[in-house]
mmCIF file of C-alpha atoms in Angstrom:
data_model
loop_
_atom_site.group_PDB
_atom_site.id
_atom_site.type_symbol
_atom_site.label_atom_id
_atom_site.label_comp_id
_atom_site.label_asym_id
_atom_site.label_seq_id
_atom_site.Cartn_x
_atom_site.Cartn_y
_atom_site.Cartn_z
ATOM 1 C CA GLY V 1 -253.330 107.524 -4.708
ATOM 2 C CA ALA V 2 -249.677 107.519 -4.135
ATOM 3 C CA LEU V 3 -246.900 109.925 -3.015
ATOM 4 C CA TYR V 4 -243.623 109.423 -4.852
ATOM 5 C CA LEU V 5 -240.276 110.108 -3.233
ATOM 6 C CA ALA V 6 -237.009 110.725 -5.221
ATOM 7 C CA GLY V 7 -233.470 111.504 -4.396
ATOM 8 C CA THR V 8 -230.290 109.767 -3.508
ATOM 9 C CA PHE V 9 -230.920 107.012 -0.983
ATOM 10 C CA ALA V 10 -230.558 103.211 -0.716
ATOM 11 C CA ALA V 11 -233.525 102.295 1.515
ATOM 12 C CA VAL V 12 -236.736 103.556 3.055
ATOM 13 C CA ASP V 13 -237.681 102.293 6.516
ATOM 14 C CA GLY V 14 -235.086 99.467 6.113
ATOM 15 C CA THR V 15 -236.510 98.364 2.748
ATOM 16 C CA ARG V 16 -234.282 98.447 -0.292
ATOM 17 C CA ARG V 17 -235.613 101.222 -2.609
ATOM 18 C CA PRO V 18 -232.665 102.879 -4.431
ATOM 19 C CA ASN V 19 -233.522 106.528 -5.155
ATOM 20 C CA LEU V 20 -237.200 106.106 -5.851
ATOM 21 C CA ALA V 21 -240.108 104.974 -3.672
ATOM 22 C CA ALA V 22 -243.859 105.307 -3.452
ATOM 23 C CA PHE V 23 -246.194 105.534 -0.427
ATOM 24 C CA ASP V 24 -249.906 104.900 -0.131
ATOM 25 C CA LEU V 25 -251.522 108.261 0.526
ATOM 26 C CA ALA V 26 -254.271 106.851 2.763
ATOM 27 C CA SER V 27 -252.151 104.641 5.034
ATOM 28 C CA GLY V 28 -248.642 106.111 4.610
ATOM 29 C CA ALA V 29 -247.345 102.574 4.018
ATOM 30 C CA LEU V 30 -244.458 102.003 1.621
ATOM 31 C CA LEU V 31 -245.787 100.484 -1.589
ATOM 32 C CA PRO V 32 -244.191 97.348 -3.170
ATOM 33 C CA TRP V 33 -243.487 99.345 -6.405
ATOM 34 C CA ASP V 34 -239.668 99.362 -6.905
ATOM 35 C CA PRO V 35 -238.387 100.554 -10.359
ATOM 36 C CA ALA V 36 -234.824 100.443 -8.989
ATOM 37 C CA PRO V 37 -232.936 102.953 -11.229
ATOM 38 C CA ALA V 38 -229.847 101.124 -12.348
ATOM 39 C CA GLY V 39 -226.301 101.883 -13.578
ATOM 40 C CA LEU V 40 -223.893 104.643 -12.672
ATOM 41 C CA ASN V 41 -226.460 106.262 -10.404
ATOM 42 C CA ARG V 42 -226.305 109.611 -8.749
ATOM 43 C CA GLY V 43 -229.959 109.607 -7.909
ATOM 44 C CA VAL V 44 -233.329 110.773 -9.226
ATOM 45 C CA THR V 45 -233.333 114.565 -9.114
ATOM 46 C CA THR V 46 -236.668 115.465 -10.518
ATOM 47 C CA LEU V 47 -240.257 114.131 -10.752
ATOM 48 C CA GLY V 48 -243.052 115.359 -12.920
ATOM 49 C CA SER V 49 -246.306 114.134 -14.314
ATOM 50 C CA ASP V 50 -248.266 114.643 -17.479
ATOM 51 C CA GLY V 51 -251.308 113.113 -15.764
ATOM 52 C CA ALA V 52 -250.834 109.627 -17.246
ATOM 53 C CA ALA V 53 -247.126 108.979 -16.554
ATOM 54 C CA LEU V 54 -244.660 109.772 -13.726
ATOM 55 C CA LEU V 55 -241.719 111.514 -15.417
ATOM 56 C CA VAL V 56 -238.433 110.587 -13.728
ATOM 57 C CA SER V 57 -235.089 112.285 -14.360
ATOM 58 C CA GLY V 58 -231.580 112.375 -12.900
ATOM 59 C CA GLU V 59 -228.496 110.315 -13.677
ATOM 60 C CA PHE V 60 -229.193 106.642 -14.248
ATOM 61 C CA GLU V 61 -228.792 104.061 -17.045
ATOM 62 C CA GLY V 62 -232.049 102.113 -16.579
ATOM 63 C CA ILE V 63 -235.236 102.035 -14.592
ATOM 64 C CA GLY V 64 -237.653 99.232 -13.923
ATOM 65 C CA GLY V 65 -235.576 96.886 -16.128
ATOM 66 C CA PRO V 66 -235.452 98.727 -19.537
ATOM 67 C CA ALA V 67 -232.396 100.854 -20.481
ATOM 68 C CA ARG V 68 -233.392 104.514 -20.028
ATOM 69 C CA ARG V 69 -230.589 107.022 -19.752
ATOM 70 C CA ASN V 70 -231.376 109.830 -17.394
ATOM 71 C CA LEU V 71 -235.035 110.383 -18.278
ATOM 72 C CA ALA V 72 -237.915 107.908 -18.239
ATOM 73 C CA ALA V 73 -241.720 107.797 -17.907
ATOM 74 C CA ILE V 74 -243.665 105.327 -15.736
ATOM 75 C CA ASP V 75 -247.296 104.617 -16.374
ATOM 76 C CA LEU V 76 -249.150 105.795 -13.251
ATOM 77 C CA ARG V 77 -251.846 103.094 -13.718
ATOM 78 C CA THR V 78 -249.666 100.071 -14.285
ATOM 79 C CA GLY V 79 -246.344 101.101 -12.627
ATOM 80 C CA GLN V 80 -244.529 99.965 -15.731
ATOM 81 C CA VAL V 81 -241.896 101.850 -17.743
ATOM 82 C CA THR V 82 -243.420 103.280 -20.931
ATOM 83 C CA PRO V 83 -241.848 103.166 -24.425
ATOM 84 C CA PHE V 84 -240.775 106.811 -24.016
ATOM 85 C CA ASN V 85 -236.985 106.872 -24.407
ATOM 86 C CA PRO V 86 -235.250 110.138 -25.413
ATOM 87 C CA ASP V 87 -231.767 108.693 -24.589
ATOM 88 C CA VAL V 88 -230.138 111.683 -22.851
ATOM 89 C CA ASP V 89 -226.333 111.419 -22.436
ATOM 90 C CA GLY V 90 -226.099 113.476 -19.228
ATOM 91 C CA ALA V 91 -227.994 114.529 -16.169
ATOM 92 C CA VAL V 92 -231.581 115.858 -16.678
ATOM 93 C CA GLU V 93 -232.205 118.281 -13.849
ATOM 94 C CA GLU V 94 -235.295 120.148 -14.874
ATOM 95 C CA LEU V 95 -238.706 118.980 -16.232
ATOM 96 C CA ALA V 96 -241.553 121.120 -17.338
ATOM 97 C CA PRO V 97 -244.443 119.056 -18.772
ATOM 98 C CA HIS V 98 -247.013 121.294 -20.535
ATOM 99 C CA GLY V 99 -249.901 119.967 -22.523
ATOM 100 C CA GLY V 100 -248.478 117.236 -24.886
ATOM 101 C CA THR V 101 -245.004 118.667 -24.686
ATOM 102 C CA LEU V 102 -242.131 118.065 -22.231
ATOM 103 C CA TYR V 103 -239.454 120.720 -21.914
ATOM 104 C CA PHE V 104 -236.302 119.572 -20.172
ATOM 105 C CA GLY V 105 -232.718 120.664 -19.517
ATOM 106 C CA GLY V 106 -229.683 119.806 -17.535
ATOM 107 C CA ARG V 107 -226.092 118.885 -18.140
ATOM 108 C CA PHE V 108 -226.167 117.006 -21.358
ATOM 109 C CA ALA V 109 -224.935 117.351 -24.944
ATOM 110 C CA HIS V 110 -227.048 114.849 -26.863
ATOM 111 C CA VAL V 111 -230.718 113.767 -26.914
ATOM 112 C CA GLY V 112 -231.576 110.759 -29.083
ATOM 113 C CA GLY V 113 -228.113 110.844 -30.574
ATOM 114 C CA LEU V 114 -228.568 114.457 -31.722
ATOM 115 C CA ALA V 115 -226.460 117.326 -30.424
ATOM 116 C CA ARG V 116 -228.650 119.328 -28.018
ATOM 117 C CA VAL V 117 -228.094 121.470 -24.963
ATOM 118 C CA ARG V 118 -231.784 121.715 -24.335
ATOM 119 C CA ALA V 119 -234.685 119.729 -25.634
ATOM 120 C CA VAL V 120 -238.394 119.611 -26.225
ATOM 121 C CA VAL V 121 -240.182 116.320 -26.840
ATOM 122 C CA ASP V 122 -243.754 115.620 -27.799
ATOM 123 C CA ALA V 123 -245.911 113.107 -25.995
ATOM 124 C CA GLY V 124 -244.843 110.403 -28.425
ATOM 125 C CA GLY V 125 -241.198 110.968 -27.608
ATOM 126 C CA GLY V 126 -240.161 112.733 -30.851
ATOM 127 C CA ILE V 127 -237.578 115.454 -30.457
ATOM 128 C CA ARG V 128 -239.125 118.727 -31.669
ATOM 129 C CA VAL V 129 -236.366 121.210 -31.181
ATOM 130 C CA ASP V 130 -233.870 121.303 -34.003
ATOM 131 C CA GLN V 131 -230.262 122.658 -33.636
ATOM 132 C CA GLY V 132 -231.221 126.144 -34.935
ATOM 133 C CA ASP V 133 -234.373 126.583 -32.763
ATOM 134 C CA ASP V 134 -233.900 129.067 -29.978
ATOM 135 C CA ALA V 135 -236.885 128.040 -27.913
ATOM 136 C CA PHE V 136 -235.107 129.019 -24.665
ATOM 137 C CA GLY V 137 -231.557 129.951 -25.712
ATOM 138 C CA GLU V 138 -228.427 127.829 -25.324
ATOM 139 C CA VAL V 139 -227.717 126.667 -21.825
ATOM 140 C CA ALA V 140 -224.357 124.895 -21.924
ATOM 141 C CA ARG V 141 -222.326 122.545 -19.763
ATOM 142 C CA PRO V 142 -220.973 122.266 -17.151
ATOM 143 C CA GLY V 143 -223.470 124.439 -15.219
ATOM 144 C CA GLY V 144 -226.448 123.468 -17.334
ATOM 145 C CA LEU V 145 -229.971 124.497 -16.862
ATOM 146 C CA THR V 146 -230.973 125.249 -13.317
ATOM 147 C CA ALA V 147 -234.576 126.189 -13.616
ATOM 148 C CA LEU V 148 -237.301 125.823 -16.216
ATOM 149 C CA VAL V 149 -240.908 127.193 -16.179
ATOM 150 C CA VAL V 150 -243.650 127.085 -18.734
ATOM 151 C CA ASP V 151 -246.003 130.042 -18.272
ATOM 152 C CA ASP V 152 -248.717 130.605 -20.820
ATOM 153 C CA PRO V 153 -248.928 133.076 -22.556
ATOM 154 C CA ASP V 154 -245.334 134.071 -21.847
ATOM 155 C CA GLY V 155 -243.825 130.886 -23.039
ATOM 156 C CA VAL V 156 -240.812 129.050 -21.645
ATOM 157 C CA MET V 157 -238.502 130.600 -19.130
ATOM 158 C CA ALA V 158 -235.159 129.133 -18.289
ATOM 159 C CA ARG V 159 -232.275 129.924 -15.937
ATOM 160 C CA GLY V 160 -228.706 128.546 -16.256
ATOM 161 C CA GLN V 161 -225.269 129.354 -17.551
ATOM 162 C CA ALA V 162 -226.338 130.709 -20.931
ATOM 163 C CA GLN V 163 -223.477 131.395 -23.293
ATOM 164 C CA HIS V 164 -225.367 132.469 -26.442
ATOM 165 C CA ARG V 165 -228.907 133.555 -27.304
ATOM 166 C CA LEU V 166 -229.902 134.624 -30.707
ATOM 167 C CA GLY V 167 -226.328 134.887 -31.787
ATOM 168 C CA GLU V 168 -225.349 137.256 -28.935
ATOM 169 C CA VAL V 169 -222.841 136.403 -26.251
ATOM 170 C CA ARG V 170 -224.561 136.494 -22.835
ATOM 171 C CA ALA V 171 -223.135 136.527 -19.324
ATOM 172 C CA THR V 172 -223.738 133.510 -17.091
#
């Protein structure tokens, strides 16, 4: 098994590993895996897993070679970036994988070229929340979504600077 480390850093124990590294759980040794998030990079802020993939979010333009803006999935078995590519135009700061669905939020305005201030994607990468869906209210820039929890049977709970929910003006 592996322990994954994310954040804003250039190296681990003197070895170049920008913002993302993995350690062997048994030995504690740094693994050779190096996806090197690229581009205007403020780091990897959140890690998650759906059991098959390591979900990586933050502010980056590519990871492991392929272009992936701010949200990517890495196959836990192979260490390779998966085809999942929601193309998010701003920082993704919260991930909540649940079953075959990934809920995420942050400081962005578009997902897959569509106007969104929050998003839900299925395991295949298809965006499932349309503009009128109020799955967890509107959480708008610049403060964005600051917390996201999926809790059955209660559903999705979000915290952030909400401006509107169900047509009502809300305090932040």
